[in-house]
XYZ file of C-alpha atoms in Angstrom:
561
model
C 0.000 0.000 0.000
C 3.036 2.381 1.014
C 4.110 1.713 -2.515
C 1.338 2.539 -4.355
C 0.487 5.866 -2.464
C 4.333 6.947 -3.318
C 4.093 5.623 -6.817
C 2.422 8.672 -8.883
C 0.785 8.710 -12.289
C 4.371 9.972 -13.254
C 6.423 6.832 -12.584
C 3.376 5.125 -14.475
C 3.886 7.418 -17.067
C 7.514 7.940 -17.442
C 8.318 4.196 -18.879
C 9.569 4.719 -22.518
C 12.885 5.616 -23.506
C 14.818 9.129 -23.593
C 15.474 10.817 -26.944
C 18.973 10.846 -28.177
C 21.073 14.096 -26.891
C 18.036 15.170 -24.123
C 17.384 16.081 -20.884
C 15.238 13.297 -18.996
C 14.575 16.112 -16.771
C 15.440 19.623 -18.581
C 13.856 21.526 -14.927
C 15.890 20.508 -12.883
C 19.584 21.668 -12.958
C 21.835 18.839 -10.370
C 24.839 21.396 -10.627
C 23.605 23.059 -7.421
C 24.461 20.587 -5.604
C 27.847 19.985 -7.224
C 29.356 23.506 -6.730
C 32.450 24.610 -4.020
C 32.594 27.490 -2.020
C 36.185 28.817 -3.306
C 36.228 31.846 -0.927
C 34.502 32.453 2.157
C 32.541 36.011 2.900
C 34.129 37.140 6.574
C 32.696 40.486 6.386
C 29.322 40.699 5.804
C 27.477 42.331 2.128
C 24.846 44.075 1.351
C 22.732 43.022 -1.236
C 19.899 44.331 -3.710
C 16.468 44.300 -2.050
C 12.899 44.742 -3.518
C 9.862 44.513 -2.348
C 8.808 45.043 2.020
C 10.606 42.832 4.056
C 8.924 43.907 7.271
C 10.491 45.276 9.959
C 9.314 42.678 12.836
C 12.011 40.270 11.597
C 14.825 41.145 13.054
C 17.589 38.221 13.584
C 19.642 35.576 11.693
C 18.941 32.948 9.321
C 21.439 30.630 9.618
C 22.498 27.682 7.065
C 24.633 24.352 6.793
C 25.150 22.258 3.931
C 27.886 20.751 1.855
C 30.266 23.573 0.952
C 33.377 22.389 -0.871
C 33.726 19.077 -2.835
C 37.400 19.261 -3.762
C 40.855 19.313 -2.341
C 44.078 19.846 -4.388
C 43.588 17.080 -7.252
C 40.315 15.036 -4.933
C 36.955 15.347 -4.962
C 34.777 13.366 -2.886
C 32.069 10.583 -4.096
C 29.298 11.982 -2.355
C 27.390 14.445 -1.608
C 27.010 14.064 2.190
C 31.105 14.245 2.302
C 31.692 17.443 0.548
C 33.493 19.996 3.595
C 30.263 21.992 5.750
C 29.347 25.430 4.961
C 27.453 27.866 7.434
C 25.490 30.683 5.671
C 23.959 33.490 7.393
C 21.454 36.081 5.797
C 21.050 39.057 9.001
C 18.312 40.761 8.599
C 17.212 43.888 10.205
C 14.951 47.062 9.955
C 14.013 45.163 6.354
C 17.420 44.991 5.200
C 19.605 42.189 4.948
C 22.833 40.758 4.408
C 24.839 37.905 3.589
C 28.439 36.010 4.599
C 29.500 32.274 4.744
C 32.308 30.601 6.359
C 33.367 26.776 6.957
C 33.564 25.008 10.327
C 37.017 24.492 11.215
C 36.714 20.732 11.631
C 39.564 18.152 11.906
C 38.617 16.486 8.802
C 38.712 20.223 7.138
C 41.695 21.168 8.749
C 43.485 18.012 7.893
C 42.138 17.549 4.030
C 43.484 21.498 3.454
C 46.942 21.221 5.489
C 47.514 18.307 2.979
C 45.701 19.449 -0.545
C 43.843 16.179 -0.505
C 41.639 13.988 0.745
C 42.929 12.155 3.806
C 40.348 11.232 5.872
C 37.362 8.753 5.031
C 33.603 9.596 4.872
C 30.360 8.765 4.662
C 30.752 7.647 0.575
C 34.481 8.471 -0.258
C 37.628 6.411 0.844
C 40.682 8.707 1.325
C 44.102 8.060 0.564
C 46.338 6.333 3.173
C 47.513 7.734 5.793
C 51.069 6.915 6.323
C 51.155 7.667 10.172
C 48.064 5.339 10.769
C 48.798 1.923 11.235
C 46.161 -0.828 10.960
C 46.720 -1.117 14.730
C 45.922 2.342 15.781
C 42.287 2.081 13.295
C 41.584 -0.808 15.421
C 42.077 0.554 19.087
C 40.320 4.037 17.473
C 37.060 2.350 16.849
C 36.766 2.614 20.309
C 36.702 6.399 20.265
C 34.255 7.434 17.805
C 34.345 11.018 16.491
C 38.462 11.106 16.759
C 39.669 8.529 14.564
C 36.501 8.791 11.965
C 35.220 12.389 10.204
C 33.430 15.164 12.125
C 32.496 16.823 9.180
C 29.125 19.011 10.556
C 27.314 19.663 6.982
C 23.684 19.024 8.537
C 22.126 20.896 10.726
C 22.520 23.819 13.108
C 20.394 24.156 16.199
C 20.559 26.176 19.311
C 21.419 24.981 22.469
C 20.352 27.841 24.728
C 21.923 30.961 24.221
C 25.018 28.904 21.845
C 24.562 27.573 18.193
C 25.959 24.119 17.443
C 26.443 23.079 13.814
C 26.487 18.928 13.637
C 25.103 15.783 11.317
C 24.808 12.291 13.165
C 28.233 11.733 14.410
C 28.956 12.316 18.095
C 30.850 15.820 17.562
C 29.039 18.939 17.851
C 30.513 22.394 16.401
C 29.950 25.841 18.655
C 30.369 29.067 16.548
C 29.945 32.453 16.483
C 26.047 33.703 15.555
C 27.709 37.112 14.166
C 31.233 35.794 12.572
C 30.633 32.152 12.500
C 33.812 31.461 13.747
C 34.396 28.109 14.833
C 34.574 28.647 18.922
C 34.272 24.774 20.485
C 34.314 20.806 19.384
C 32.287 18.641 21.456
C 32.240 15.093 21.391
C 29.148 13.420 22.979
C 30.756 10.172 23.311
C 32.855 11.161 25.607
C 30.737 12.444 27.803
C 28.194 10.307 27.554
C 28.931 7.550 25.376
C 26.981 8.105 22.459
C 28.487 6.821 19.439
C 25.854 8.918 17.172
C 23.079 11.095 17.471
C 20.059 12.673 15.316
C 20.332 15.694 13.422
C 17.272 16.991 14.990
C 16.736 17.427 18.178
C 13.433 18.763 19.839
C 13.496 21.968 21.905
C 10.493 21.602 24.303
C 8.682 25.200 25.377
C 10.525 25.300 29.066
C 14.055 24.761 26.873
C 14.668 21.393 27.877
C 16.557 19.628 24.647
C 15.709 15.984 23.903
C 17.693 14.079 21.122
C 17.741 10.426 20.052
C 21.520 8.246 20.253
C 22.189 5.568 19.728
C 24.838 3.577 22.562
C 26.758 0.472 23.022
C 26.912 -1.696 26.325
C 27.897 -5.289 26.755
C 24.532 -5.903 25.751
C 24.779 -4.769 22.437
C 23.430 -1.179 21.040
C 20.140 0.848 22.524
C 18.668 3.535 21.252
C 18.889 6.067 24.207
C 17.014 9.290 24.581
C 19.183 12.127 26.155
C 17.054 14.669 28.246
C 19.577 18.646 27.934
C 18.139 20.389 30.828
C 17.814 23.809 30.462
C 20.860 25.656 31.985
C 24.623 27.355 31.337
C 26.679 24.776 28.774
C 23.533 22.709 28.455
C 25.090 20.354 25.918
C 27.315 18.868 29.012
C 24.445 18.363 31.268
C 22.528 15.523 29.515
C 20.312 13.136 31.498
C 19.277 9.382 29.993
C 15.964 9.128 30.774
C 14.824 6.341 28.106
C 16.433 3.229 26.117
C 15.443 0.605 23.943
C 17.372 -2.310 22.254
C 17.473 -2.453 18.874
C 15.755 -4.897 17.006
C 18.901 -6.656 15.382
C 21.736 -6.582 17.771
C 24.557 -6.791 14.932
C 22.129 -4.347 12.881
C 20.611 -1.498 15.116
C 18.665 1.069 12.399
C 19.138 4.501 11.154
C 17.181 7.212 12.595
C 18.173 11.074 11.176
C 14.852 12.112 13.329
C 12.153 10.703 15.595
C 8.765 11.888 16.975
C 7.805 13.241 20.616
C 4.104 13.823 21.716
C 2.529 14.995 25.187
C 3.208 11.310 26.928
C 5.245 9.655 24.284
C 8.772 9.259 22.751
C 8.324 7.887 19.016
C 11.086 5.599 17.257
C 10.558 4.961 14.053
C 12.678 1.781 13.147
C 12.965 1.261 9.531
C 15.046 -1.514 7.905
C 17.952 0.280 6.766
C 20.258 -0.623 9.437
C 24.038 -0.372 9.878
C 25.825 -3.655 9.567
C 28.177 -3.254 13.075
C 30.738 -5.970 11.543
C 30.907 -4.359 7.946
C 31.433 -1.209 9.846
C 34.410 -2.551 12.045
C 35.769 -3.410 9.170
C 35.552 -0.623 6.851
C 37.004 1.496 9.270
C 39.696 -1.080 9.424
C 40.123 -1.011 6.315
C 39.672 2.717 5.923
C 36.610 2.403 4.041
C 33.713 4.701 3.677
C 30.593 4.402 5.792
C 28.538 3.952 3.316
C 29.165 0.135 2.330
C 27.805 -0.357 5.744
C 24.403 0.210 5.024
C 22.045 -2.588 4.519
C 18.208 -2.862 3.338
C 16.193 -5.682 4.567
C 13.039 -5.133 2.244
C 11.101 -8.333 3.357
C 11.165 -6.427 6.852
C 8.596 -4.302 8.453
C 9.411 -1.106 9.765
C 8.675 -0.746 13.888
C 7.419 1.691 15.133
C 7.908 2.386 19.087
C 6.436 4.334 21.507
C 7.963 5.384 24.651
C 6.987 6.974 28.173
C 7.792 9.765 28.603
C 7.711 9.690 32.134
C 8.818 6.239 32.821
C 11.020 5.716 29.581
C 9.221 2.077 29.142
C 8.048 0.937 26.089
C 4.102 1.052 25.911
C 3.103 0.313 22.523
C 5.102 -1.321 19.068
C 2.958 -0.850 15.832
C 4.214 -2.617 12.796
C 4.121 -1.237 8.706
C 5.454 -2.251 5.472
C 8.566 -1.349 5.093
C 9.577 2.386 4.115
C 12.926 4.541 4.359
C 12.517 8.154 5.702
C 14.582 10.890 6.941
C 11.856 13.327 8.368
C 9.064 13.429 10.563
C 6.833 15.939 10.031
C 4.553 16.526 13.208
C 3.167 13.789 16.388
C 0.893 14.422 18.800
C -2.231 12.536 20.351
C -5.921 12.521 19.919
C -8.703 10.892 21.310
C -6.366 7.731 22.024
C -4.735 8.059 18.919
C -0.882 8.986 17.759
C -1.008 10.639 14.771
C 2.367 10.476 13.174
C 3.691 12.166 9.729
C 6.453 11.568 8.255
C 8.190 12.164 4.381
C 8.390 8.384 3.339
C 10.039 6.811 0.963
C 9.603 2.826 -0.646
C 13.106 2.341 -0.146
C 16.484 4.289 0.459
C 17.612 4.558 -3.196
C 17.576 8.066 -2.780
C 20.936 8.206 -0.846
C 22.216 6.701 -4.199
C 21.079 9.458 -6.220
C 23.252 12.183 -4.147
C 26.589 10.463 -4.825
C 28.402 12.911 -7.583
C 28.746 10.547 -10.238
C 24.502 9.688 -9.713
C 23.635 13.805 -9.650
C 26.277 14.480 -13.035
C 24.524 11.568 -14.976
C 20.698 12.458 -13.635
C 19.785 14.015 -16.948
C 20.363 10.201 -18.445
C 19.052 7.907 -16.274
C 15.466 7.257 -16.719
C 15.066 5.457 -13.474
C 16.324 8.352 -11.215
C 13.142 10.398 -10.509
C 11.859 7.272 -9.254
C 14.851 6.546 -6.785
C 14.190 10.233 -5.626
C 10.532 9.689 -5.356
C 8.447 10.242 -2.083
C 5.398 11.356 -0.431
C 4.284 12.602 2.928
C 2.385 9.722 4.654
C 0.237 10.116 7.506
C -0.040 7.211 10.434
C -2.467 6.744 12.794
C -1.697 4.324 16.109
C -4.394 3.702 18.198
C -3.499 3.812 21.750
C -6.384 1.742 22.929
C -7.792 -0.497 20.597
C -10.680 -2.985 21.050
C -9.761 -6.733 21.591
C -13.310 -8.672 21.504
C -14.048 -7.999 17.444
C -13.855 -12.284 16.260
C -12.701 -11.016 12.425
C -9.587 -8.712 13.718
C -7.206 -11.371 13.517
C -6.359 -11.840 10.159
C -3.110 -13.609 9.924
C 0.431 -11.936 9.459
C -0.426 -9.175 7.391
C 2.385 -7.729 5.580
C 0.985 -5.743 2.792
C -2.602 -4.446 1.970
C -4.786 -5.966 -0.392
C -9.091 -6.669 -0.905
C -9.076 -9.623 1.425
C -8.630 -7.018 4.372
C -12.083 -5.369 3.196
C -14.261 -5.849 5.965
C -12.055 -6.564 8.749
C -12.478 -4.576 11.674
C -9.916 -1.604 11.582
C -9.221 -0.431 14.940
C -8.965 3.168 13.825
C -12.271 5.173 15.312
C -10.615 8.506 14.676
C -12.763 10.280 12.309
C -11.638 12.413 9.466
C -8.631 9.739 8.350
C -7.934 7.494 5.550
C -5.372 5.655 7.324
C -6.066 2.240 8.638
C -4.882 -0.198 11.151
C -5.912 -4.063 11.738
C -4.528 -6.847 14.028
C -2.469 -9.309 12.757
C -0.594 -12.563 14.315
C -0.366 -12.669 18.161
C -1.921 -9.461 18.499
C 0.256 -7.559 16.713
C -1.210 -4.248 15.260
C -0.420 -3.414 11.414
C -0.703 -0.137 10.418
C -1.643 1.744 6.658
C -0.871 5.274 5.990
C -2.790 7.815 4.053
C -1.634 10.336 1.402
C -1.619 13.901 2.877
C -0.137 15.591 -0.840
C 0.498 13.974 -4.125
C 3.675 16.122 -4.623
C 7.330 14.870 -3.175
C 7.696 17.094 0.230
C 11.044 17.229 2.135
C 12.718 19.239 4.859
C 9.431 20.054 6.449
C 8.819 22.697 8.498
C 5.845 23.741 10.693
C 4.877 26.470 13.163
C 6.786 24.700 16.022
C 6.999 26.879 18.783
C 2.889 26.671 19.178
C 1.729 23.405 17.295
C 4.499 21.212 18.104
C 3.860 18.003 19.283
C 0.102 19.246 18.844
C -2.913 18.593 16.469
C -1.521 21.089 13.321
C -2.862 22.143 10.072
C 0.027 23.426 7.789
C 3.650 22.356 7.078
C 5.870 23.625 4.192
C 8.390 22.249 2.496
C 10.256 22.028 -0.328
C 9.671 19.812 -4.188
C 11.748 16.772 -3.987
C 10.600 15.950 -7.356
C 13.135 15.614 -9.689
C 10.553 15.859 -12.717
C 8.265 18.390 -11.821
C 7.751 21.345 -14.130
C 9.773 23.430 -11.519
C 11.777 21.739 -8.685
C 12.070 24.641 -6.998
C 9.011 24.668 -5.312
C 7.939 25.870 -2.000
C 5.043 23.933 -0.668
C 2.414 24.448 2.065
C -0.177 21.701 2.946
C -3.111 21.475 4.184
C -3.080 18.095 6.096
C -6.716 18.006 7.653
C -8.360 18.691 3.917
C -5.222 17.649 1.823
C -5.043 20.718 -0.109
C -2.067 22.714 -1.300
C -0.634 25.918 -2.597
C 3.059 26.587 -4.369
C 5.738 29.015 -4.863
C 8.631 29.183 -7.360
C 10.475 31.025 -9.731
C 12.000 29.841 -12.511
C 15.702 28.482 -12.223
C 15.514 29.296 -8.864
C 15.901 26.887 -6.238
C 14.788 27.479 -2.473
C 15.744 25.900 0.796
C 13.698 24.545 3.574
C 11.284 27.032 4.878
C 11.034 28.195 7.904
C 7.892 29.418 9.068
C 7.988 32.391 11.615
C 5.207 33.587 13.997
C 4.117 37.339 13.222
C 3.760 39.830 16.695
C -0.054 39.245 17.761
C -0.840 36.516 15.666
C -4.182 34.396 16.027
C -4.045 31.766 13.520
C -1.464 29.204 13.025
C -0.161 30.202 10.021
C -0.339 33.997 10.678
C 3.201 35.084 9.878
C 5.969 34.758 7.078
C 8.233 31.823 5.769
C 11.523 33.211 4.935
C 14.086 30.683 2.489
C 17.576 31.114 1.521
C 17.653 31.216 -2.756
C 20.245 29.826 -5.161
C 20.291 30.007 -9.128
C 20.844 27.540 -11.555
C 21.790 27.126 -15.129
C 25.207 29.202 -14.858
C 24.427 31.570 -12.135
C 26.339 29.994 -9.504
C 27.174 33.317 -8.316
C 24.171 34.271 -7.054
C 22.153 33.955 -3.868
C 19.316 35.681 -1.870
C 16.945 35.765 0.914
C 13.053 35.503 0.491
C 9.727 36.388 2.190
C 6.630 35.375 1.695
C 3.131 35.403 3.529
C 3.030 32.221 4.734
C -0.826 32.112 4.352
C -0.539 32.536 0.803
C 2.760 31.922 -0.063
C 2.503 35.652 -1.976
C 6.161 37.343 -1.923
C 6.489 39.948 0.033
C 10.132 40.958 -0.398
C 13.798 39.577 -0.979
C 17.587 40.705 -0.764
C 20.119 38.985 -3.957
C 23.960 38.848 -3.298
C 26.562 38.464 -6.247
C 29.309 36.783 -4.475
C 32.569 36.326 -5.495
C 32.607 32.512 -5.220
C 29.936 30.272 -5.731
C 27.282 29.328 -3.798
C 26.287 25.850 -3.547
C 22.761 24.445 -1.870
C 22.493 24.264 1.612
C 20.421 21.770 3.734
C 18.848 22.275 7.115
C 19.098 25.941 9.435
C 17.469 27.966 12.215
C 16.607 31.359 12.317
C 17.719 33.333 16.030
C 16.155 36.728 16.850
C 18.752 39.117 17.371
C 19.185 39.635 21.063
């Protein structure tokens, strides 16, 4: 069923073969991925405006993403490896303006002291290092996030008053809001043993932080959830205050984000899992992490549910099997979870950002279909009814007519989405479509409807084929409606919605988006605004750098203090 809601009329459509010397996909223009940063902006620059930005916003958009793909002679295989970039657009009294910088990691220092390439990541092997013996790879495995790359190209969120810049290793980057200077590393393993971590954390309305880790005891790996009380240097004060053990001990899964509602912690466990004994020896053998990744497609995915007062595990609900990096929204309803996440059939899509995959898009017919996905919503009832004779209906794996007129244990009204028991009690669940467009890095308005029954989130096309990829997208999940923004050539990044002074509805306020060019403009970057009711512009700022600018991936935006 998960397949057919993600497989459009396009795929359907899209089966003959290209014509000789053209695009598959003349839209959409991969080079804005591929591009290096060859000289970072220290001092701030103005830029040409037009339109009103108004003058409530008044703070930073800040930015991280793959920044330079090349050193000396090198480049790296994929995109997840390329060096991380921060970006920040400052805005203020409806003017903005723009600068970038990298994060002075190890891996960056290291790769530019040399001209090359020398230490391994996610999908490139480096070249040998002559003063690492096989013996010291072995007794480093044992201190993750020293021996391996801390390259920090996802995310950046704020951990009180300070701004961290990481991905899903244990090492954390603290720089400078105004110069984004690099100012601290920390390393989460070492102070509390977590050997990685997601790249999105939740920040809870009192400040407390929770994140999801995953550790290793001599009882194999758990997924732990780390409570960051709100205080001074609140990354060093983390609490544990749940764990659960991963399905496969030799195989725990990969989680870039997970779900929290009023009483629950939500895991999503997909099968794409990290093989722990091709990983040993990859970094053995000084191979990237990549190869470690393994799909087990005649798995379901699990999905948990954890107190959030007791850290036990209350409820498991089982679906076909699905890759995803993003939750959208959780929260609970009249004994049910609603959960929505961007799914995907399977995790192709990671193939599709190696270099060699993006420069060869344009002739590979299947590649839109690797990159396709759909926001799915999920509905787990919390207290289903046990006494209906036709609810057991075997182990059900997939959807088809012989479920019609079972019992489905959803009594939510105003859902698609179904749910049935299966083999010892087990509960099966079946996701409805919430927009037939491909929606990632979404966004909602979190401070208020976080964790809460919502409305809206916008995103950004991850369609591949569309008429314009560079879409802004807002959805309407109750009535499944949608409206768009784009520009042609022009390619936005994930929105961020933020809350207008006085506002009443939910989506009373703007979403602002970092802009990049295509087709040859690589010089060229900007800031938008729209209304985020009707995604109308209201104004922008355009920079013409001196260096290229390539696209960034997840940021925050901090009020000016």
């Amino acid at each position: 069923m998960i397949k057919k809601l993600i497989c459009d009329a396009k795929d359907r459509e899209n089966t003959g073969k290209p014509s000789a010397g053209k695009d598959l996909y003349p839209n959409c223009d991969a080079t804005v991925w591929t591009r290096s940063c060859e000289k970072e902006i220290f001092v701030p620059i103005e830029g040409r405006s037009s339109g009103s930005i108004p003058k409530w916003i008044c703070g930073s958009l800040l930015r991280n993403g793959p920044g330079n793909l090349k050193f000396g002679q090198m480049r790296f295989d994929h995109l997840f490896d390329s060096s991380a970039l921060l970006h920040r657009f400052a805005i203020k009294d409806g003017r903005v303006t723009y600068q970038c910088r990298f994060i002075e990691t190890n891996s960056y220092r290291r790769n530019r002291a040399a001209n090359r390439i020398v230490v391994t990541e996610f999908g490139t092997k480096a070249v040998p290092d002559p003063c690492q013996s096989i013996f010291s790879r072995v007794a480093s495995i044992f201190h993750p996030g020293e021996s391996s790359s801390d390259n920090a190209m996802i995310t950046v969120y704020p951990f009180g008053d300070d701004m961290f810049a990481f991905t899903e290793t244990p090492v954390m980057f603290r720089f400078d809001v105004e110069s984004l200077a690099t100012l601290e590393r920390v390393n989460l393993y070492d102070k509390f043993g977590i050997v990685n971590h997601s790249s999105h954390p939740h920040i809870m309305p009192d400040g407390r932080i929770f994140n999801l880790g995953l550790s290793v005891s001599g009882m194999g790996p758990k997924y732990t959830i780390l409570e960051f009380p709100r205080g001074k240097r609140q990354w060093e004060m983390a609490n544990v205050v749940a764990t659960l053990p991963t399905r496969w001990k030799l195989h725990p899964g990969y989680m870039h984000t997970f779900g929290i509602s009023e009483n629950f912690f939500i895991l999503i466990e997909q099968p794409l899992s990290v093989s722990v004994r091709h990983m040993i020896a990859a970094h053995v053998k000084n191979e990237p992490l990549m190869a470690s990744f393994k799909w087990f497609e005649e798995h379901n995915t699990h999905i948990y549910l954890l107190d959030r007062k007791t850290g036990a595990l209350k409820h498991t609900f089982y679906s076909e099997p699905f890759f995803f990096l993003h939750v959208i929204n959780s929260f609970e309803k009249e004994d049910h979870l609603i959960l929505d996440i961007c799914c995907y059939n399977d995790p192709k899509m990671l193939n599709c950002m190696y270099i060699e995959s993006l420069q060869e898009m344009q002739t590979n017919p299947d590649y839109a279909k690797m990159f396709r996905g759909r926001p799915l919503r999920f509905v787990l009832p919390l207290n289903p009814p046990t006494s209906s004779a036709n609810s057991f209906i075997g182990k059900l794996i997939k959807k088809n007519d012989e479920n019609d007129g079972r019992e489905n244990l959803i009594k939510l009204e105003g859902t698609a989405a179904e749910a049935f028991y299966a083999d010892n009690r087990k509960i099966f669940c079946f996701p409805e479509l919430l927009c037939d467009l491909g929606c990632e890095t979404p966004r909602i308005n979190y401070e208020r409807f976080g964790r809460k029954e919502y409305t809206y989130f916008y995103a950004i096309s991850a369609d591949v084929d569309a008429d314009n990829p560079g879409t802004i997208i807002k959805v309407n999940v109750k009535n499944k409606t949608k409206i768009t923004w784009c520009e042609e050539n022009c390619y936005p990044s994930e929105p961020i919605f933020l809350e207008a002074p006085n506002s009443k509805a939910e989506d009373d306020g703007v979403i602002i988006a970092s802009l990049i060019w295509g087709r040859g403009d690589e010089n060229h970057t900007g800031l938008i605004v729209l209304c985020a009711k009707t995604l109308k512009e209201l104004g922008r700022a355009e920079f013409f750098t001196p260096t290229p600018v390539p696209k960034c991936l997840h940021g925050w935006f901090t009020p000016q203090k």
